Coordinates of C-alpha atoms and ligand atoms in Angstrom, one line a residue:
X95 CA 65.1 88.6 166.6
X96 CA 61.2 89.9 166.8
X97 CA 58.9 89.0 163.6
X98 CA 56.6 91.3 163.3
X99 CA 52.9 91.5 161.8
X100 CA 53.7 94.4 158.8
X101 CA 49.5 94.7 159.0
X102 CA 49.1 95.0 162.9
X103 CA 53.1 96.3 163.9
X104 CA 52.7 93.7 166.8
X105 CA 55.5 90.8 167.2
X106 CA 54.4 88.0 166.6
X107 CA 57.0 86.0 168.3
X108 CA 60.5 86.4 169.2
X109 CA 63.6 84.0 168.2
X110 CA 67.1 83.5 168.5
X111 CA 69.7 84.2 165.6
X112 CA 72.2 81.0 165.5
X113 CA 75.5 82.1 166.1
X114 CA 78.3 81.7 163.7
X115 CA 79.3 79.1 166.2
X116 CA 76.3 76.8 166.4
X117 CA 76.0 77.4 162.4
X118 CA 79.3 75.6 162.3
X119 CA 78.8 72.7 164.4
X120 CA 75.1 71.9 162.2
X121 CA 78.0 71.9 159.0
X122 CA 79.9 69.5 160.3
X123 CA 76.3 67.4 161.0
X124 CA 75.2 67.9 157.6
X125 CA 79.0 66.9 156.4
X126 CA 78.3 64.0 157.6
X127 CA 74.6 63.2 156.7
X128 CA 75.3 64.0 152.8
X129 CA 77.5 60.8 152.7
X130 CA 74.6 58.7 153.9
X131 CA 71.8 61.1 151.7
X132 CA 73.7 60.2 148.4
X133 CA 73.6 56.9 148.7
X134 CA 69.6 56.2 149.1
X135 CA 68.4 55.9 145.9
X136 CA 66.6 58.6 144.3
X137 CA 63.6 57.0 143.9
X138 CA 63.0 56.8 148.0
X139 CA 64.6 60.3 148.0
X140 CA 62.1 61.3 145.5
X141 CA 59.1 59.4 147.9
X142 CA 60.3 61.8 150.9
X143 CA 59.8 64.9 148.8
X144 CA 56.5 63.6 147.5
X145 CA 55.4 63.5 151.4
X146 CA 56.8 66.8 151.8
X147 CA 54.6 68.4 148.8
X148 CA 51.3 66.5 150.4
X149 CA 52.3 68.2 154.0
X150 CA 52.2 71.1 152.0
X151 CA 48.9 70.5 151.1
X152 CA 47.3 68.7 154.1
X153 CA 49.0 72.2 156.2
X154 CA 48.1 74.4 153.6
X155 CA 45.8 77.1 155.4
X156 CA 47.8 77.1 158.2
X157 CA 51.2 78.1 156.4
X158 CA 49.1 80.3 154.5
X159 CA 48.5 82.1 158.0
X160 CA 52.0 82.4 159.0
X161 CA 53.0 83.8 156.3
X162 CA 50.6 86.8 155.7
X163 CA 51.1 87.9 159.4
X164 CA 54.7 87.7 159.0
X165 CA 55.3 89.0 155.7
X166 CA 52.1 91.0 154.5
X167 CA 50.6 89.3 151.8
X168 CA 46.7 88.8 151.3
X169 CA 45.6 85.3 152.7
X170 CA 44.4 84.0 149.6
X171 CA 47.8 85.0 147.7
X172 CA 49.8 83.0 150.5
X173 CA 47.2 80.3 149.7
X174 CA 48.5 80.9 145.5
X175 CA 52.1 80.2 146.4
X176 CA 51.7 77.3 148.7
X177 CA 49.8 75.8 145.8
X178 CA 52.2 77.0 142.9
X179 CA 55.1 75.7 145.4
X180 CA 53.6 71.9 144.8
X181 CA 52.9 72.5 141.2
X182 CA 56.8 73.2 140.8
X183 CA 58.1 70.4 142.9
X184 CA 55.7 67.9 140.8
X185 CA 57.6 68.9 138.1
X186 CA 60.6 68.2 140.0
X187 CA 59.2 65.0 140.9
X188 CA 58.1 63.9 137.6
X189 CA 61.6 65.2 135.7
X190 CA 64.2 64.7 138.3
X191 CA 65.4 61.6 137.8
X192 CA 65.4 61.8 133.4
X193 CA 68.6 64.7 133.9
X194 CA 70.2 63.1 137.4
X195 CA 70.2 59.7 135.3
X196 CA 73.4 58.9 133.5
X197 CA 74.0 59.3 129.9
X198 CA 76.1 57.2 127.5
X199 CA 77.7 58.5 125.2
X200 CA 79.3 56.3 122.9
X201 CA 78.4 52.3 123.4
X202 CA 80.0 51.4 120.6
X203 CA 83.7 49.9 120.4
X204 CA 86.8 49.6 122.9
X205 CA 85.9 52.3 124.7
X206 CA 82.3 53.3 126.0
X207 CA 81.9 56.8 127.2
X208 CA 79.2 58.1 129.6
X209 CA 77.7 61.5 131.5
X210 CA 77.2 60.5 135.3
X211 CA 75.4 63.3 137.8
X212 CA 76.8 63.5 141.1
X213 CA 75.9 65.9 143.8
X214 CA 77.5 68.9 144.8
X215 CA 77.9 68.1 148.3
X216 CA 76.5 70.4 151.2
X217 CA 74.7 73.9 149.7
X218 CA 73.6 77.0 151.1
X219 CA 70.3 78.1 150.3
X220 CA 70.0 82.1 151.6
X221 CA 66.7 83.0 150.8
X222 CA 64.5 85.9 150.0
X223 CA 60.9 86.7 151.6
X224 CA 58.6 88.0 149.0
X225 CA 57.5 84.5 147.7
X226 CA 59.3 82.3 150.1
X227 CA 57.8 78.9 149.2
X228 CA 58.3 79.7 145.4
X229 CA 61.7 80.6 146.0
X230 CA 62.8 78.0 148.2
X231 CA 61.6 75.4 146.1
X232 CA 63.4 76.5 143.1
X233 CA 67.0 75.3 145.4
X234 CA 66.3 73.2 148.2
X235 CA 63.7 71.0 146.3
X236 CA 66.0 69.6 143.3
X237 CA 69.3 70.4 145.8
X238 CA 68.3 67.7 148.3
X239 CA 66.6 65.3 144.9
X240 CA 69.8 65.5 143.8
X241 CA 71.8 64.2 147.3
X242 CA 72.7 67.2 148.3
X243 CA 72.8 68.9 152.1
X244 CA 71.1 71.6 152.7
X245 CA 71.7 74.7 154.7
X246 CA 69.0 76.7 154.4
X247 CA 68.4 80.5 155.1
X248 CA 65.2 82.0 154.8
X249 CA 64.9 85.7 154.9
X250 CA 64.7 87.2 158.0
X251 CA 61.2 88.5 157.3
X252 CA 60.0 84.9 156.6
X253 CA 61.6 83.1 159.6
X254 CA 58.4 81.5 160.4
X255 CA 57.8 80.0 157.6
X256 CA 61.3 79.1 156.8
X257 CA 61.1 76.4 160.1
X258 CA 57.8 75.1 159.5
X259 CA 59.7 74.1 155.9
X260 CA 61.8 72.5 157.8
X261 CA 59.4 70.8 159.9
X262 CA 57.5 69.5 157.0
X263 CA 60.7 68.6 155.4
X264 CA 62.0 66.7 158.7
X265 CA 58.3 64.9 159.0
X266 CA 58.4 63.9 155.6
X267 CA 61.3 61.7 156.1
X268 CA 64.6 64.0 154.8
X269 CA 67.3 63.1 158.0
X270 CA 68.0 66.4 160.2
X271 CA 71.2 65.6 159.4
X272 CA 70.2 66.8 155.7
X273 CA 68.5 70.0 155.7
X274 CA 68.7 72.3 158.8
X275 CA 66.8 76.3 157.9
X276 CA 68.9 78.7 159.9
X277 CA 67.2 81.4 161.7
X278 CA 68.9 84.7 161.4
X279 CA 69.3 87.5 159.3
X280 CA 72.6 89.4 157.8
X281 CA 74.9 87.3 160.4
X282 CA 74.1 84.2 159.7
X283 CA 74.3 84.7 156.1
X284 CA 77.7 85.8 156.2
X285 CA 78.6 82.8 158.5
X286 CA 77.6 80.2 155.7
X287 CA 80.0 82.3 153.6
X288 CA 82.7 81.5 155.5
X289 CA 82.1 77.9 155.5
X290 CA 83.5 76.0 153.1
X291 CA 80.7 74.8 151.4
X292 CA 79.9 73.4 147.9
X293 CA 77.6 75.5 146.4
X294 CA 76.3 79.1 147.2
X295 CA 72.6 79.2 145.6
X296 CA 71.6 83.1 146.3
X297 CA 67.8 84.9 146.0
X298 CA 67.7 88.6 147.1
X299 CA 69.2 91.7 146.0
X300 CA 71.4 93.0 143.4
X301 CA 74.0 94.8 146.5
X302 CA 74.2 91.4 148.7
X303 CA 74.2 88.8 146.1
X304 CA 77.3 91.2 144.4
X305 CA 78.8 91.0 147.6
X306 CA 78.2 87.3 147.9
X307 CA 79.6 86.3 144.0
X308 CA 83.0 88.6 145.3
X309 CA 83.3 86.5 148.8
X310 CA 82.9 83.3 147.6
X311 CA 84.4 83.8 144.4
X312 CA 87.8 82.5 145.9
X313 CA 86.3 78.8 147.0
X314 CA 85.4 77.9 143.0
X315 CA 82.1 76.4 143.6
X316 CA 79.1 77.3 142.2
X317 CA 77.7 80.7 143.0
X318 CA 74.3 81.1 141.1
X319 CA 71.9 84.2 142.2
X320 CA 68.5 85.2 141.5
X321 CA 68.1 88.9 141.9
X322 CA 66.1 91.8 141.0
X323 CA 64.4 92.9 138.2
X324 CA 63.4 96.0 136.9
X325 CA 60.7 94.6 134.3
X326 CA 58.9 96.5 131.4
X327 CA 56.1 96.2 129.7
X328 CA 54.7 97.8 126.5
X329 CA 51.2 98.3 125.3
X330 CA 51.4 98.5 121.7
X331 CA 48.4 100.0 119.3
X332 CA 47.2 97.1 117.8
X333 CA 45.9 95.4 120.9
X334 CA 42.1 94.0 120.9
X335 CA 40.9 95.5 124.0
X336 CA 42.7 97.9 126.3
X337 CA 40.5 97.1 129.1
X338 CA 41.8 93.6 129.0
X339 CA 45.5 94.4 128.7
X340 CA 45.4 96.9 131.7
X341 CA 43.6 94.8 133.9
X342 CA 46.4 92.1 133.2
X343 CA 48.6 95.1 133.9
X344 CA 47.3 96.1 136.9
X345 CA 47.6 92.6 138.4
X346 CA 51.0 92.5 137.1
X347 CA 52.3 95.3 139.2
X348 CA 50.1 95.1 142.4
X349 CA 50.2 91.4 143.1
X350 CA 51.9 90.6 146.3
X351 CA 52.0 94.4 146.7
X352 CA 54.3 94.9 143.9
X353 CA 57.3 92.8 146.0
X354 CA 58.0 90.1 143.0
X355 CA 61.6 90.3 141.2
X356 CA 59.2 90.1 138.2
X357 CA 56.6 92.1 138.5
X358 CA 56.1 95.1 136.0
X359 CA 57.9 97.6 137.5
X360 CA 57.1 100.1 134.5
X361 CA 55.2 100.5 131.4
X362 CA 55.3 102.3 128.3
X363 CA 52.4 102.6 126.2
X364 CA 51.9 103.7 122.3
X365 CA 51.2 107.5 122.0
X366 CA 47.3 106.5 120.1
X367 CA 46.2 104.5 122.9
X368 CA 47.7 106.0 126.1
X369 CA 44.8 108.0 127.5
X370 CA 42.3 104.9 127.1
X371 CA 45.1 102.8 128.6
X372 CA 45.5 105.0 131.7
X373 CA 41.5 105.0 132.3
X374 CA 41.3 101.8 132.0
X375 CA 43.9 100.9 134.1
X376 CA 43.0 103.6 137.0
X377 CA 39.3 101.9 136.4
X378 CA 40.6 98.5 137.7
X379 CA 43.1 99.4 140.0
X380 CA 40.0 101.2 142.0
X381 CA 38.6 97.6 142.5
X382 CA 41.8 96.2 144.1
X383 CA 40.6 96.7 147.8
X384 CA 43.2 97.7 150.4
X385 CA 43.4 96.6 153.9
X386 CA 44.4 93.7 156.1
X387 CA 46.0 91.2 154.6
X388 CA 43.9 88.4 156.6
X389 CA 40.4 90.0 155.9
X390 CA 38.6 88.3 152.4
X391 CA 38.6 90.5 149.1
X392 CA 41.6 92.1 150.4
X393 CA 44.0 92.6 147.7
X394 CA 46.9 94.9 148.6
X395 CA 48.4 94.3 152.3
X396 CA 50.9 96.1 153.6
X397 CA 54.9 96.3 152.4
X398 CA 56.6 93.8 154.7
X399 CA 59.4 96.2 155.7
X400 CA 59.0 98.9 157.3
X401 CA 62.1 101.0 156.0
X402 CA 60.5 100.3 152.4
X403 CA 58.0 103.2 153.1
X404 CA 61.0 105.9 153.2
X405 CA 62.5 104.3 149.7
X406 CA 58.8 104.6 147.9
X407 CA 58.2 108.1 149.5
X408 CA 61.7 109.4 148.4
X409 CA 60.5 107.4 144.8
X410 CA 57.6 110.0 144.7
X411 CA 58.8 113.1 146.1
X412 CA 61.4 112.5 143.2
X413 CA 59.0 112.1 140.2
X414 CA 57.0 115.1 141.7
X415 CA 60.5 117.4 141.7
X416 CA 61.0 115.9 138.1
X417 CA 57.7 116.3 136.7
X418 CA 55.3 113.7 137.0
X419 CA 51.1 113.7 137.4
X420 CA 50.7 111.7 140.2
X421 CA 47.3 110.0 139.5
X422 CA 46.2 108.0 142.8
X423 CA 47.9 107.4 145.8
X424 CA 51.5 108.6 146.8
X425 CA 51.8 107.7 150.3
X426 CA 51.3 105.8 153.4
X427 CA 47.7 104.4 154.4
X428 CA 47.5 102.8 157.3
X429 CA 44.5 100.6 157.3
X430 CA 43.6 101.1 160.9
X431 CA 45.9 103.3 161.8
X432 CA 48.5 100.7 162.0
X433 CA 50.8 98.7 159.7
X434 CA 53.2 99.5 157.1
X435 CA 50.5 99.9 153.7
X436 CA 51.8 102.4 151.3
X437 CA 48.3 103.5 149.0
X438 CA 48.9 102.0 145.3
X439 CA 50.6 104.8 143.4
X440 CA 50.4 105.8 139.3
X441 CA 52.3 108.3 137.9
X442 CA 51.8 109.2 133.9
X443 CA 54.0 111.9 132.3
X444 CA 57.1 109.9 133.6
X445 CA 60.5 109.9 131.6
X446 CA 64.0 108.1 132.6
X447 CA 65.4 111.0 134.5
X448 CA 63.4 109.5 137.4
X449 CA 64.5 107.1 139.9
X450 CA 61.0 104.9 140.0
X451 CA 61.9 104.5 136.3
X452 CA 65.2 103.2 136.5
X453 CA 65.2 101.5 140.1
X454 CA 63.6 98.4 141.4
X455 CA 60.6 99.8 143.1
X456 CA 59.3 96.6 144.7
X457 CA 56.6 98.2 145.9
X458 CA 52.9 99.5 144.7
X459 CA 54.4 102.2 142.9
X460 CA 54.2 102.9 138.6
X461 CA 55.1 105.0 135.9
X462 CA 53.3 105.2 132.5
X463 CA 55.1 106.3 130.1
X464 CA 54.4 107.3 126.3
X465 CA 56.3 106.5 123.5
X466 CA 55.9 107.7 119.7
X467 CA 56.8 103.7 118.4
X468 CA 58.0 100.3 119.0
X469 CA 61.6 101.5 118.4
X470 CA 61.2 104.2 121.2
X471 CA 59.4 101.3 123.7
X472 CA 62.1 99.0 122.9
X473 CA 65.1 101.2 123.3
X474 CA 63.5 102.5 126.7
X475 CA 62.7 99.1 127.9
X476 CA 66.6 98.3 127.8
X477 CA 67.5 101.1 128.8
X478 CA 68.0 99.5 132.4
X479 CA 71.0 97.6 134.0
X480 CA 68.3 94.8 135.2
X481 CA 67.6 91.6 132.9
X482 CA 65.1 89.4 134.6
X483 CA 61.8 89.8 132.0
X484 CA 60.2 91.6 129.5
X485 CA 56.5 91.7 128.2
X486 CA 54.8 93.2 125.2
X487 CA 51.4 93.3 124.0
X488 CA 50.3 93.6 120.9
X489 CA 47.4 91.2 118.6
X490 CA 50.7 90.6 116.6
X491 CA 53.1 87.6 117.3
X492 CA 55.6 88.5 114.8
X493 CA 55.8 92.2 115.8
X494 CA 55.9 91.5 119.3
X495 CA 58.7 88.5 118.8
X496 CA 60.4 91.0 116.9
X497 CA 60.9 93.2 119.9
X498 CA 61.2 90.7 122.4
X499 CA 64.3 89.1 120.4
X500 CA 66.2 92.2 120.9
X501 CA 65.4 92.3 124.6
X502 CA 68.8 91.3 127.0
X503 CA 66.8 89.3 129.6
X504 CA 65.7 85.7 130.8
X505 CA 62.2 85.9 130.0
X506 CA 60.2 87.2 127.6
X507 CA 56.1 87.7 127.7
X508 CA 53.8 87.6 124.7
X509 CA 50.3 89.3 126.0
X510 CA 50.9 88.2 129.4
X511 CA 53.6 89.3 132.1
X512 CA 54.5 88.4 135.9
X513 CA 54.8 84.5 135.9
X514 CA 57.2 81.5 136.0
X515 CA 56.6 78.1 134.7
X516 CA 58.7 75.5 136.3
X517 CA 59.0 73.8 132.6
X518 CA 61.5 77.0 131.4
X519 CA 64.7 78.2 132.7
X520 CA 64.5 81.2 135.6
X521 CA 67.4 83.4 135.0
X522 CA 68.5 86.9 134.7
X523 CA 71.0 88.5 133.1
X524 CA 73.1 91.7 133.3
X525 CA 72.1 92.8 137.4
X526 CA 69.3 90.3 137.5
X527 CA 71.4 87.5 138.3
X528 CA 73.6 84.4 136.8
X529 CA 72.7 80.9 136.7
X530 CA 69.1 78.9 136.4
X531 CA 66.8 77.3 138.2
X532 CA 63.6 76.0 137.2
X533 CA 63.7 73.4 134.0
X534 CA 66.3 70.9 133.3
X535 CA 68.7 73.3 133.8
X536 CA 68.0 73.9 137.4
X537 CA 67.6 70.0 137.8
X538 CA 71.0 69.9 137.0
X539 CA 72.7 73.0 138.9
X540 CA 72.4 70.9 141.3
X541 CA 74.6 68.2 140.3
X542 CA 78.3 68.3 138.7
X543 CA 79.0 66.2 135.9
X544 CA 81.6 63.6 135.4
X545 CA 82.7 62.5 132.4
X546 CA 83.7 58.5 132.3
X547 CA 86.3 56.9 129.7
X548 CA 85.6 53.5 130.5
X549 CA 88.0 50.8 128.0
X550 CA 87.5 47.3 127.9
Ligands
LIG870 P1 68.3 90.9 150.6 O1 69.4 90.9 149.6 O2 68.1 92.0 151.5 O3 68.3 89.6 151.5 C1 68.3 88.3 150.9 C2 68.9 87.3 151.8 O4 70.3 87.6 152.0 C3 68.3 87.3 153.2 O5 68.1 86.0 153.7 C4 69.3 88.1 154.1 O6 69.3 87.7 155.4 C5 70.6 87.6 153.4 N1 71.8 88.5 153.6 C6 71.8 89.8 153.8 N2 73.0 90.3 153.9 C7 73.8 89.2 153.8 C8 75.2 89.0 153.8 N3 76.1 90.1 154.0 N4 75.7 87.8 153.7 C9 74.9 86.7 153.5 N5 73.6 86.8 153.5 C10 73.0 88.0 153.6 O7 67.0 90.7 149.7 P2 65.4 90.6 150.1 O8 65.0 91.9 150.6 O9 65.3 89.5 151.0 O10 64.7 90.2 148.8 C11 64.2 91.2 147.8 C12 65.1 91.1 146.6 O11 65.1 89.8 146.1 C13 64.5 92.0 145.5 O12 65.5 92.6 144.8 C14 63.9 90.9 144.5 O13 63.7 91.3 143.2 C15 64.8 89.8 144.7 N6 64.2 88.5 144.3 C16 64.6 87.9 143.1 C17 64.0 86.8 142.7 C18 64.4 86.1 141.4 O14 64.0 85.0 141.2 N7 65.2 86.7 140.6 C19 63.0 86.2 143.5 C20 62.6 86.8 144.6 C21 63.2 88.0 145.1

């Protein structure tokens, strides 16, 4: 398997995919180390993770460097999600052992009653590689608090970074008979599937984490996935200042290049302010410098995979055909002649007959659209088979609550958009996913209840 360098095209290194074999035999390790894993109290297993977080930290520049040349993203945004990575497993730290805890019921009387947490057993973790820290954290983190075992699969295009994980992880004191990160791409996912494991904890795509639920529907464990997103966001007339709404707009769609399941992936803006709105957001986007991802003030890198480059120029050829101004960009920029950048695109004059509406573009690609009211925004914005988030603007609370109540997704934004608190539950809904991680609820996916009758 060659990594390569999205910014430079050169491999970086070159690894080997476990086999389904070898994959197998490191299950029947991990069956083993669980039994031993459950039993340490979680307050030392809680110590280990601790460690890990400050390896995090003590490493941090380093990671940071491995992942912008394997997957693209600007150095000082790879620095962002090391650091929101041991913001999140704090709170996992600090919360952990309040929902793992048992829970009586009734104390009262003949019979006392009580909630015990127990783990799952041994997990699979398959990974995506847009914010693999981030999502990794969200599983393996509260999987192995909980006394779980871990296989862990990091995307193929974060391989790199997926061992060092498991390095720190290993350093910090969790047994390699625990947590083992399995290098490999489509094959090796499909080789945890046949295992029979516990739990099936999923972050990618709408088609393979379908194609996952249907395969490991049949075992009845746990199957929870965390998929895309095809997020809107509405500007509506009231707002203060424009300027300061499409700057947070901007950074909403470019960040990471456009490559987060919730960034805004289109926006809709009030017929009275949409000229300003456009200015001002072509006015800041012209300050986001492109180029290599490793070079300072750099702000948009390069996609990480090369085959995106044919989706997002079939995205604009087909919003061209259909109609729509094309503003900046529209296709590839090389920043020295190499690498896989695509130039940050803006269409206006857009409408839901085109794909880069109603796709996840995951990419530096938007449309602005106008709408005539909030009832048009709102029926537009779900107007999509995706669920994950949902942001409005406006100076009002109560209008913008009112819209935002209607909306069939996990998250919904007030005047900001394209973020995730580790306090509140990260889920999608329709094609955006099932389950939750994050919050108390994603302390306890990782655990299965039992209920105890318990008569004296
Ligand atoms: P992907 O579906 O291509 O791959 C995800 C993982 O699945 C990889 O590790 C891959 O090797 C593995 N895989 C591929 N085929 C498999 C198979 N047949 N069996 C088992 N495993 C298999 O997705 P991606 O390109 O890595 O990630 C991008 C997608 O992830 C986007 O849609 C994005 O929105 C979504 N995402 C969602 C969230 C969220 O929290 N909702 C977070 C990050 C990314």
């Amino acid at each position: 398997m060659k990594i390569i360098n999205p910014a430079t095209e050169e491999t970086i290194q070159e690894i080997t995919e476990y086999s389904s074999e070898s994959i197998k035999q490191i299950f029947l390790k991990l069956k083993k180390g669980q039994l031993s894993w459950k039993q340490i109290p979680i307050s030392e297993r809680l110590n280990r993770i601790r460690i890990f977080s400050d390896l995090l930290g003590t490493n941090k520049d380093e990671l940071a460097k491995i992942l912008t040349s394997e997957m693209g993203k600007p150095l000082w945004q790879s620095l962002n999600e090391i650091n929101g990575a041991q913001y999140r497993i704090n709170f996992f730290l600090e919360n952990s052992e309040k929902y793992l805890s048992d829970e009586w019921q009734i104390l009262e009387g003949n019979t006392k009653e009580k909630i015990s947490y127990e783990p799952l057993g041994i997990i699979a973790n398959i990974s995506a590689w847009n914010y693999p820290y981030l999502v990794g954290v969200n599983v393996f983190i509260p999987a192995l608090i909980a006394g779980n075992s871990v296989l862990y699969k990091p995307s193929e295009y974060a391989t790199l970074t997926g061992l060092k994980i498991e390095e720190l992880l290993l350093k910090a004191g969790i047994p390699d008979n625990c947590f083992k990160a399995i290098a490999g791409g489509k094959n090796a996912g499909e080789a945890l599937l046949d295992l029979p494991l516990d739990g099936y904890f999923f972050t990618g795509s709408f088609k393979t984490g379908k194609y996952i639920a249907e395969k490991v529907a049949p075992k009845l464990v746990p199957c929870q996935l965390e998929l895309g997103g095809n997020d809107p966001l509405y500007v509506a007339d009231d707002v203060e200042s424009i300027k300061n709404v499409a700057n947070s707009a901007v950074e909403g769609v470019f960040y990471n290049n456009g490559q987060s399941c919730c960034a805004v992936k289109r926006i809709y803006v009030h017929q009275k302010v949409y000229d300003e709105f456009i200015c001002c957001f072509l006015e800041e986007l012209k300050k986001w410098k492109v180029g290599n991802p490793m070079e300072d003030g750099v702000m948009i890198g390069p996609v990480a995979r090369k085959e995106h480059l044919i989706f997002l120029e079939d995205l604009v050829s087909d919003a061209l055909k259909k109609g729509a101004v094309l503003l900046c960009g529209g296709q590839r920029s090389p920043s020295s002649g190499k690498g896989w950048g695509f130039s940050p695109t803006v269409f206006s004059n857009v409408d839901h007959t085109m794909r880069l509406m109603k796709e996840e573009t995951f990419g530096p690609v938007i449309g602005i659209q106008k709408v005539i009211n909030d009832d048009e925004a709102a029926a537009l914005m779900q107007d999509t088979e995706f669920g994950l988030t949902v942001s409005v603007y406006s100076k009002d609370k109560f209008r913008a609550e009112k819209i935002l109540a209607g909306m069939n997704t996990g998250t919904a934004y007030w005047n900001c958009c394209d973020r995730v608190s580790p306090f509140l539950p990260w889920s999608g809904r329709k094609n955006s996913g099932i389950g939750a991680t994050l919050s108390h609820l994603g302390i306890r996916a990782f655990a299965k209840p039992k209920g105890w009758h318990l008569r004296s």
